[in-house]
PDB file of C-alpha atoms in Angstrom:
ATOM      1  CA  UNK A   4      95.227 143.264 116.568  1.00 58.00           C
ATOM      2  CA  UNK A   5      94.751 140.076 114.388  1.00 61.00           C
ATOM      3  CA  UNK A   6      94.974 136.939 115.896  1.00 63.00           C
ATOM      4  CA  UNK A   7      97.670 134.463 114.083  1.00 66.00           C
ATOM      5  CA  UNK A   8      96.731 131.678 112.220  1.00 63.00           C
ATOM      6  CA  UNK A   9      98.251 128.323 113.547  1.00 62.00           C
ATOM      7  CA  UNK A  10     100.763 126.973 111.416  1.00 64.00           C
ATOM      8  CA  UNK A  11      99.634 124.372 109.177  1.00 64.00           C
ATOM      9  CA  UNK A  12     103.222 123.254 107.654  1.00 61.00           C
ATOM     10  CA  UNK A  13     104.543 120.023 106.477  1.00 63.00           C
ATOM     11  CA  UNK A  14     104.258 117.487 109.147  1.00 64.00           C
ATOM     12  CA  UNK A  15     107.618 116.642 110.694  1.00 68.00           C
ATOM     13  CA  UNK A  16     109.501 113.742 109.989  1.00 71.00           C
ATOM     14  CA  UNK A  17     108.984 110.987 112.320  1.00 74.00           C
ATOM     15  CA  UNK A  18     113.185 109.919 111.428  1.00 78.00           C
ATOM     16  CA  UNK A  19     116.218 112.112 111.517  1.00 82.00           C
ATOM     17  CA  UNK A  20     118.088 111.893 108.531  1.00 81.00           C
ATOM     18  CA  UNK A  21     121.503 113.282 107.427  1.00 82.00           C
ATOM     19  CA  UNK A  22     122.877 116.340 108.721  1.00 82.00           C
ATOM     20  CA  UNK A  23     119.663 116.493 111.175  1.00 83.00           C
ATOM     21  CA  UNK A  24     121.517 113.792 113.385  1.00 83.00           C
ATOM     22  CA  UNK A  25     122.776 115.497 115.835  1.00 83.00           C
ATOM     23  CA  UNK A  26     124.807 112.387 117.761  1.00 83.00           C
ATOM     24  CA  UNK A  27     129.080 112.517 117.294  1.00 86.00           C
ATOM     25  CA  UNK A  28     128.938 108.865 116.915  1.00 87.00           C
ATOM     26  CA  UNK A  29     126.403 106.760 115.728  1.00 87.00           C
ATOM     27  CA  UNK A  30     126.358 103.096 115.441  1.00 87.00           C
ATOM     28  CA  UNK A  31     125.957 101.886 111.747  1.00 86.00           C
ATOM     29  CA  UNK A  32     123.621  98.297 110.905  1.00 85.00           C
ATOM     30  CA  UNK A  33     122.960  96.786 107.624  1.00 80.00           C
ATOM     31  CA  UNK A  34     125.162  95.543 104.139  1.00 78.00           C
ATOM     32  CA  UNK A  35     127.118  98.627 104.237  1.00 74.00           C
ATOM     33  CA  UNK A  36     129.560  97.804 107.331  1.00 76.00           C
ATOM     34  CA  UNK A  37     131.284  94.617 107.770  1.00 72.00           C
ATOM     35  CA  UNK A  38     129.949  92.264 110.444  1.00 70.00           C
ATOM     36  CA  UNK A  39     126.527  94.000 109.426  1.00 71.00           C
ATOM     37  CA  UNK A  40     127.108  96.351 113.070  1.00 80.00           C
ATOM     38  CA  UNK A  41     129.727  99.180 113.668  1.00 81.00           C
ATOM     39  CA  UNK A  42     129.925 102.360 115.795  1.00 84.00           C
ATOM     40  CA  UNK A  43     131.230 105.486 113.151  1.00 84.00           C
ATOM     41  CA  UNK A  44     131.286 109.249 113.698  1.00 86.00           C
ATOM     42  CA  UNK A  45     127.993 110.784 112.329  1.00 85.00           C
ATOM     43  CA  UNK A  46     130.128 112.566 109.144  1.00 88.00           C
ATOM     44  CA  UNK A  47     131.994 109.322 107.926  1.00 87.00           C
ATOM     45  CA  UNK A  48     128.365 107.715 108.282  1.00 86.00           C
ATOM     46  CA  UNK A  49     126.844 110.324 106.299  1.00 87.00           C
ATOM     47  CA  UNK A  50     129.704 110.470 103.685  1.00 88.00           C
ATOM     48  CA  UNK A  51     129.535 106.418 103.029  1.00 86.00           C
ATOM     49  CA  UNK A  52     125.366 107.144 102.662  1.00 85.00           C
ATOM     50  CA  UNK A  53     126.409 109.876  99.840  1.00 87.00           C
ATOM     51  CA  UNK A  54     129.105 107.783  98.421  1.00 87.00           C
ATOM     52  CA  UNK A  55     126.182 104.926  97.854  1.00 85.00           C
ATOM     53  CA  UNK A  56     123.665 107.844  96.604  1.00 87.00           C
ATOM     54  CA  UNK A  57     121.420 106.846  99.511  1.00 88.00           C
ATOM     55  CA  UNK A  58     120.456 108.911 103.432  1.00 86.00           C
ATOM     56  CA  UNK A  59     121.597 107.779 106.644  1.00 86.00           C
ATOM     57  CA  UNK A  60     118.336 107.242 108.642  1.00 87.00           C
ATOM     58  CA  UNK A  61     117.810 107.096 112.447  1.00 87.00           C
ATOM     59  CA  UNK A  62     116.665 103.727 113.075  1.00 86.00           C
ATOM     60  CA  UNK A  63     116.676 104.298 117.234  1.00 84.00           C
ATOM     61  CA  UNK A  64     117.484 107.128 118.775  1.00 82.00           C
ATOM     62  CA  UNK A  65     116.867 106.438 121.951  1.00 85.00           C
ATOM     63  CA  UNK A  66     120.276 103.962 122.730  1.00 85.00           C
ATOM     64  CA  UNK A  67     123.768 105.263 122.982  1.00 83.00           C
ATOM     65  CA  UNK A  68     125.098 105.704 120.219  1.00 85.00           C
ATOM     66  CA  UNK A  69     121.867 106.034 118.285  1.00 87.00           C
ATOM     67  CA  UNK A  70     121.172 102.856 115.882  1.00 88.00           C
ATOM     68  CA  UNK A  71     121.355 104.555 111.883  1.00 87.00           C
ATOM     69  CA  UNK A  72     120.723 102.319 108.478  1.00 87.00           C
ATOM     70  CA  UNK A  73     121.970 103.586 105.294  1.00 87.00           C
ATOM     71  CA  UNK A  74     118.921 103.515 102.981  1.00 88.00           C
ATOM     72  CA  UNK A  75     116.908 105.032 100.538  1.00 88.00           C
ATOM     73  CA  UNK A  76     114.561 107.033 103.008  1.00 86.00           C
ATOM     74  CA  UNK A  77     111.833 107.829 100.321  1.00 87.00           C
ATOM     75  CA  UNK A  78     111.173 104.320  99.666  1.00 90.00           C
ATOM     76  CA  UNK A  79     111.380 103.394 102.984  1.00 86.00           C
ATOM     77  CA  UNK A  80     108.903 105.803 104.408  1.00 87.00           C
ATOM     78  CA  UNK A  81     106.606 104.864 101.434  1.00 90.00           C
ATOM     79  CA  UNK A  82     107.216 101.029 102.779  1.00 90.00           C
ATOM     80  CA  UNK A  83     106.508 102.288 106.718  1.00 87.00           C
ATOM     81  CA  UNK A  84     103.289 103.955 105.685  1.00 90.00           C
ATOM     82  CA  UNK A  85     102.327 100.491 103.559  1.00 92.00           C
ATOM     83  CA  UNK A  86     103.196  98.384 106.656  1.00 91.00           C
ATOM     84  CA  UNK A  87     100.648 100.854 108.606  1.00 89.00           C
ATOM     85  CA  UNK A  88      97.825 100.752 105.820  1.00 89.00           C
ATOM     86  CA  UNK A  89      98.487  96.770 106.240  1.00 88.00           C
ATOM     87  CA  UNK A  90      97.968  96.521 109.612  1.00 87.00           C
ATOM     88  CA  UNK A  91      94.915  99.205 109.657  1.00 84.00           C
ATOM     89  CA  UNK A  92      93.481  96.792 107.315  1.00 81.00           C
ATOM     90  CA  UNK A  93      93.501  93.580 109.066  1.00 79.00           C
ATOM     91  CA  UNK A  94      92.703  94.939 112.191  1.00 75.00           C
ATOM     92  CA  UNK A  95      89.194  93.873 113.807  1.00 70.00           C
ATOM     93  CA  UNK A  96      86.402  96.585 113.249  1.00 75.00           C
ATOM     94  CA  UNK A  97      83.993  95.685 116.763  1.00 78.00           C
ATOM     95  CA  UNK A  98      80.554  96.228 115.677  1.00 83.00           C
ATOM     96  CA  UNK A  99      77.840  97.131 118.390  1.00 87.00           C
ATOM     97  CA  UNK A 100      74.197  96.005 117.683  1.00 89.00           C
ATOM     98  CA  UNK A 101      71.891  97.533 120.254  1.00 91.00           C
ATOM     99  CA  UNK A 102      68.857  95.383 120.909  1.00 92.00           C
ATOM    100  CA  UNK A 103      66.025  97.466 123.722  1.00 91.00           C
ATOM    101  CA  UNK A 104      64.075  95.773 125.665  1.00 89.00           C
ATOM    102  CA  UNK A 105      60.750  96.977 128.383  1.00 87.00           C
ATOM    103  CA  UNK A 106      60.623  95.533 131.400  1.00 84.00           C
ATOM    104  CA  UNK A 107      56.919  93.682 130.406  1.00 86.00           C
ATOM    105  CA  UNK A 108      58.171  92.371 127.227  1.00 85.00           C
ATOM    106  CA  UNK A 109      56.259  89.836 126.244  1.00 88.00           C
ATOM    107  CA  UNK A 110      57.288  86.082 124.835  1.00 89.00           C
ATOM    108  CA  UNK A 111      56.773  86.633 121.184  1.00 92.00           C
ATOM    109  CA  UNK A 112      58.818  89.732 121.320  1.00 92.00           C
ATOM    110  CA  UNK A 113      61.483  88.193 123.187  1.00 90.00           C
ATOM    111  CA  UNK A 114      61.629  85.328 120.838  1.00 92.00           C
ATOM    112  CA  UNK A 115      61.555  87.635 117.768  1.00 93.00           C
ATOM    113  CA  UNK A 116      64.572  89.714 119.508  1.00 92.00           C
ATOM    114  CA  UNK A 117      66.231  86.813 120.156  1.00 92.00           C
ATOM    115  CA  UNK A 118      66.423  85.639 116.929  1.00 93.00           C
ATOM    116  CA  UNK A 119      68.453  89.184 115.766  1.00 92.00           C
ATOM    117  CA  UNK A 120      70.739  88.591 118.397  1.00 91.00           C
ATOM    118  CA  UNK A 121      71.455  85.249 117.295  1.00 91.00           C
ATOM    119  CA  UNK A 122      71.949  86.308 113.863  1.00 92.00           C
ATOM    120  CA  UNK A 123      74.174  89.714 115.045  1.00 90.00           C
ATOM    121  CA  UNK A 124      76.415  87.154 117.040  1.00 89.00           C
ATOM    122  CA  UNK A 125      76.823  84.553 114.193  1.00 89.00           C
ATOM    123  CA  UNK A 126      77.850  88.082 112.035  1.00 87.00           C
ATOM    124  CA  UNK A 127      80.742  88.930 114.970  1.00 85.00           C
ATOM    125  CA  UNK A 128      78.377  91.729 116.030  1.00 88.00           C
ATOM    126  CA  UNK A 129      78.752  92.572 119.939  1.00 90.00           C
ATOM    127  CA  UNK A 130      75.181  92.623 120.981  1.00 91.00           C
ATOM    128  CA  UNK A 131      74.557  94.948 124.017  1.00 91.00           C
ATOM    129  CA  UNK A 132      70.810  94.399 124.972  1.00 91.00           C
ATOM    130  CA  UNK A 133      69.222  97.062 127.388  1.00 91.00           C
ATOM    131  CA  UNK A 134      65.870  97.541 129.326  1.00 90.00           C
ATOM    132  CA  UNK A 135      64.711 100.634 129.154  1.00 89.00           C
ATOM    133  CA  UNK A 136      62.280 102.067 132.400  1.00 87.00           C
ATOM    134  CA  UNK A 137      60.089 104.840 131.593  1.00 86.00           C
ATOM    135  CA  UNK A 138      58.524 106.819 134.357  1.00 84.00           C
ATOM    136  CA  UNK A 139      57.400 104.686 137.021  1.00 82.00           C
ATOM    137  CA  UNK A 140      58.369 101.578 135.734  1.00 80.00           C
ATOM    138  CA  UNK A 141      62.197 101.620 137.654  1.00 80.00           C
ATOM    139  CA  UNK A 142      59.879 100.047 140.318  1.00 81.00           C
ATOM    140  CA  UNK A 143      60.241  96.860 138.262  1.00 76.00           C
ATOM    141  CA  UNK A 144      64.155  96.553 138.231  1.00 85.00           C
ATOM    142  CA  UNK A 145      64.014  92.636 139.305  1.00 86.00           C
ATOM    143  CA  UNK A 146      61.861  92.223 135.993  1.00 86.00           C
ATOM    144  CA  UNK A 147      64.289  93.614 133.807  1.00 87.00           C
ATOM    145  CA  UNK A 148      67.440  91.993 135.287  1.00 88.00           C
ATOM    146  CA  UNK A 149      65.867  88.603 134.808  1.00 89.00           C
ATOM    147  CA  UNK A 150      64.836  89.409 131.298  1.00 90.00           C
ATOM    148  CA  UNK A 151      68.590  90.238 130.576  1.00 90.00           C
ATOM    149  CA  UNK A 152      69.165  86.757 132.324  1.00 89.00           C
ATOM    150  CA  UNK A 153      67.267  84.660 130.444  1.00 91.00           C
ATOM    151  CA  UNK A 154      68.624  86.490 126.944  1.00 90.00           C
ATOM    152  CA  UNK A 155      71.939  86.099 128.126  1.00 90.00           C
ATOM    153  CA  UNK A 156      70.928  82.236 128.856  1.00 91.00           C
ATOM    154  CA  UNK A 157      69.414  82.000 125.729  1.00 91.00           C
ATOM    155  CA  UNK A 158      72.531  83.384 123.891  1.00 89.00           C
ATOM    156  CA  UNK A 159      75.230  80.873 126.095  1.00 89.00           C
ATOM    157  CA  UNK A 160      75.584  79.100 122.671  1.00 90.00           C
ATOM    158  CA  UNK A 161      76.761  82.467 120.449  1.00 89.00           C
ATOM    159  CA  UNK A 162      78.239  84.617 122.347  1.00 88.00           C
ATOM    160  CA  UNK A 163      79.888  85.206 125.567  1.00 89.00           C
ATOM    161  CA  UNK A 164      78.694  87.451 128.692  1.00 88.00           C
ATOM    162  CA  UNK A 165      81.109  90.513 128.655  1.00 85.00           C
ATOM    163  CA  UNK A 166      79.146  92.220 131.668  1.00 82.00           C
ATOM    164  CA  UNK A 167      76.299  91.265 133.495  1.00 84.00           C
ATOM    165  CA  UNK A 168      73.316  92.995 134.089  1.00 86.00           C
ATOM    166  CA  UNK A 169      74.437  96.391 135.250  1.00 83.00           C
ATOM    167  CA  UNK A 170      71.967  99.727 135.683  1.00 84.00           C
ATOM    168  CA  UNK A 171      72.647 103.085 134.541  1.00 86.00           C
ATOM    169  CA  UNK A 172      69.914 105.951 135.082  1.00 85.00           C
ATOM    170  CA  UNK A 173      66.714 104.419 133.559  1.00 86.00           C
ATOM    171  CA  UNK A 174      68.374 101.530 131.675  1.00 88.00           C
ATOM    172  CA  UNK A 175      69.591  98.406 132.347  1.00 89.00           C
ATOM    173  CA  UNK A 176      72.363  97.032 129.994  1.00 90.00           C
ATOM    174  CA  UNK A 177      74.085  93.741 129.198  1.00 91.00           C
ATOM    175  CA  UNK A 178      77.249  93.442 127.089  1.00 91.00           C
ATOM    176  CA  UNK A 179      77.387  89.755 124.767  1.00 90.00           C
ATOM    177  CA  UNK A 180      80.591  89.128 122.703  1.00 91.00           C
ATOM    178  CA  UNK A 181      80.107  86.601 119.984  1.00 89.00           C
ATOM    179  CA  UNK A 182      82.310  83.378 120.579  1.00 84.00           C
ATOM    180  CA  UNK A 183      85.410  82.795 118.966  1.00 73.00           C
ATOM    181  CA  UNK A 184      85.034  81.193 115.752  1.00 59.00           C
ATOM    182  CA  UNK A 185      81.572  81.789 115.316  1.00 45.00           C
ATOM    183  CA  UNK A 186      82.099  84.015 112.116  1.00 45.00           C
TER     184      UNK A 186
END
């Protein structure tokens, strides 16, 4: 026995339109009904929409009667998937820069470490800087938590603590968020 293939259709439309509404009354918005708001049964709705060569589109149908606009529905899914693209656009990609530490890191290292987190932060770049403890070196937690102090101290004036020193297995991580208005 073969095993059926899922069905990989047309994706389903995310607003009834026309005869797919299945509410007796519906209540009408836009330029097409006077006072711009009026409750109609679903065919005289549907027979203004044809009348004006446009749909009748379910705006809300989660109120009674369900809100419908009389539009044209191609261009305004084409102007709904625009608005999305828009708003995909502008929104804030978070960028995590990972900066490792040991827990005998030295001054010149810390400094040169320092100086990337500095220049992540003034990017917008989350930093999230972590000691890592290899074998027996978990015996020197205090170490590492007050190297993670210090670069967090040495950071105050870019970025932001998000978390404080925190350990998890053989590492040690701190979370810094660059300050508003930094970029």
């Amino acid at each position: 026995m073969r095993s059926r293939q899922p069905y990989r259709g047309r994706q389903e439309e995310p607003y009834k339109i026309n005869q797919k509404i299945r509410a007796r009354e519906v209540r009408l918005v836009g330029d097409f009904v006077e006072g711009g708001n009026a409750v109609l049964t679903t065919e005289a709705a549907i027979k203004l929409a044809q009348e004006n060569d446009l749909d009748l589109v379910e705006i809300s149908p989660n109120v009674s009667p369900p809100v419908c606009k009389i539009l044209d529905y191609a261009k305004f899914k084409y102007e709904q998937k625009k608005k999305q693209k828009e708003i995909k656009a502008n929104a804030s990609k978070v960028v995590l820069k990972e900066i490792r530490f040991g827990p005998n890191t030295d001054d010149h290292d810390f400094n040169f470490k320092l100086k990337h987190a500095i220049n992540f932060l003034k990017e917008g770049a989350k930093v999230k800087a972590y000691v890592h403890f290899v074998g027996r070196s978990i015996v020197f937690k205090e170490r590492g938590e007050m190297l993670l102090l210090k670069f967090a101290q040495a950071l105050e004036e870019y970025g932001a603590v998000e978390q404080l020193p925190k350990l998890e297995g053989k590492r040690m991580n701190i979370f810094i968020a660059p300050k508003a208005g930094k970029k």
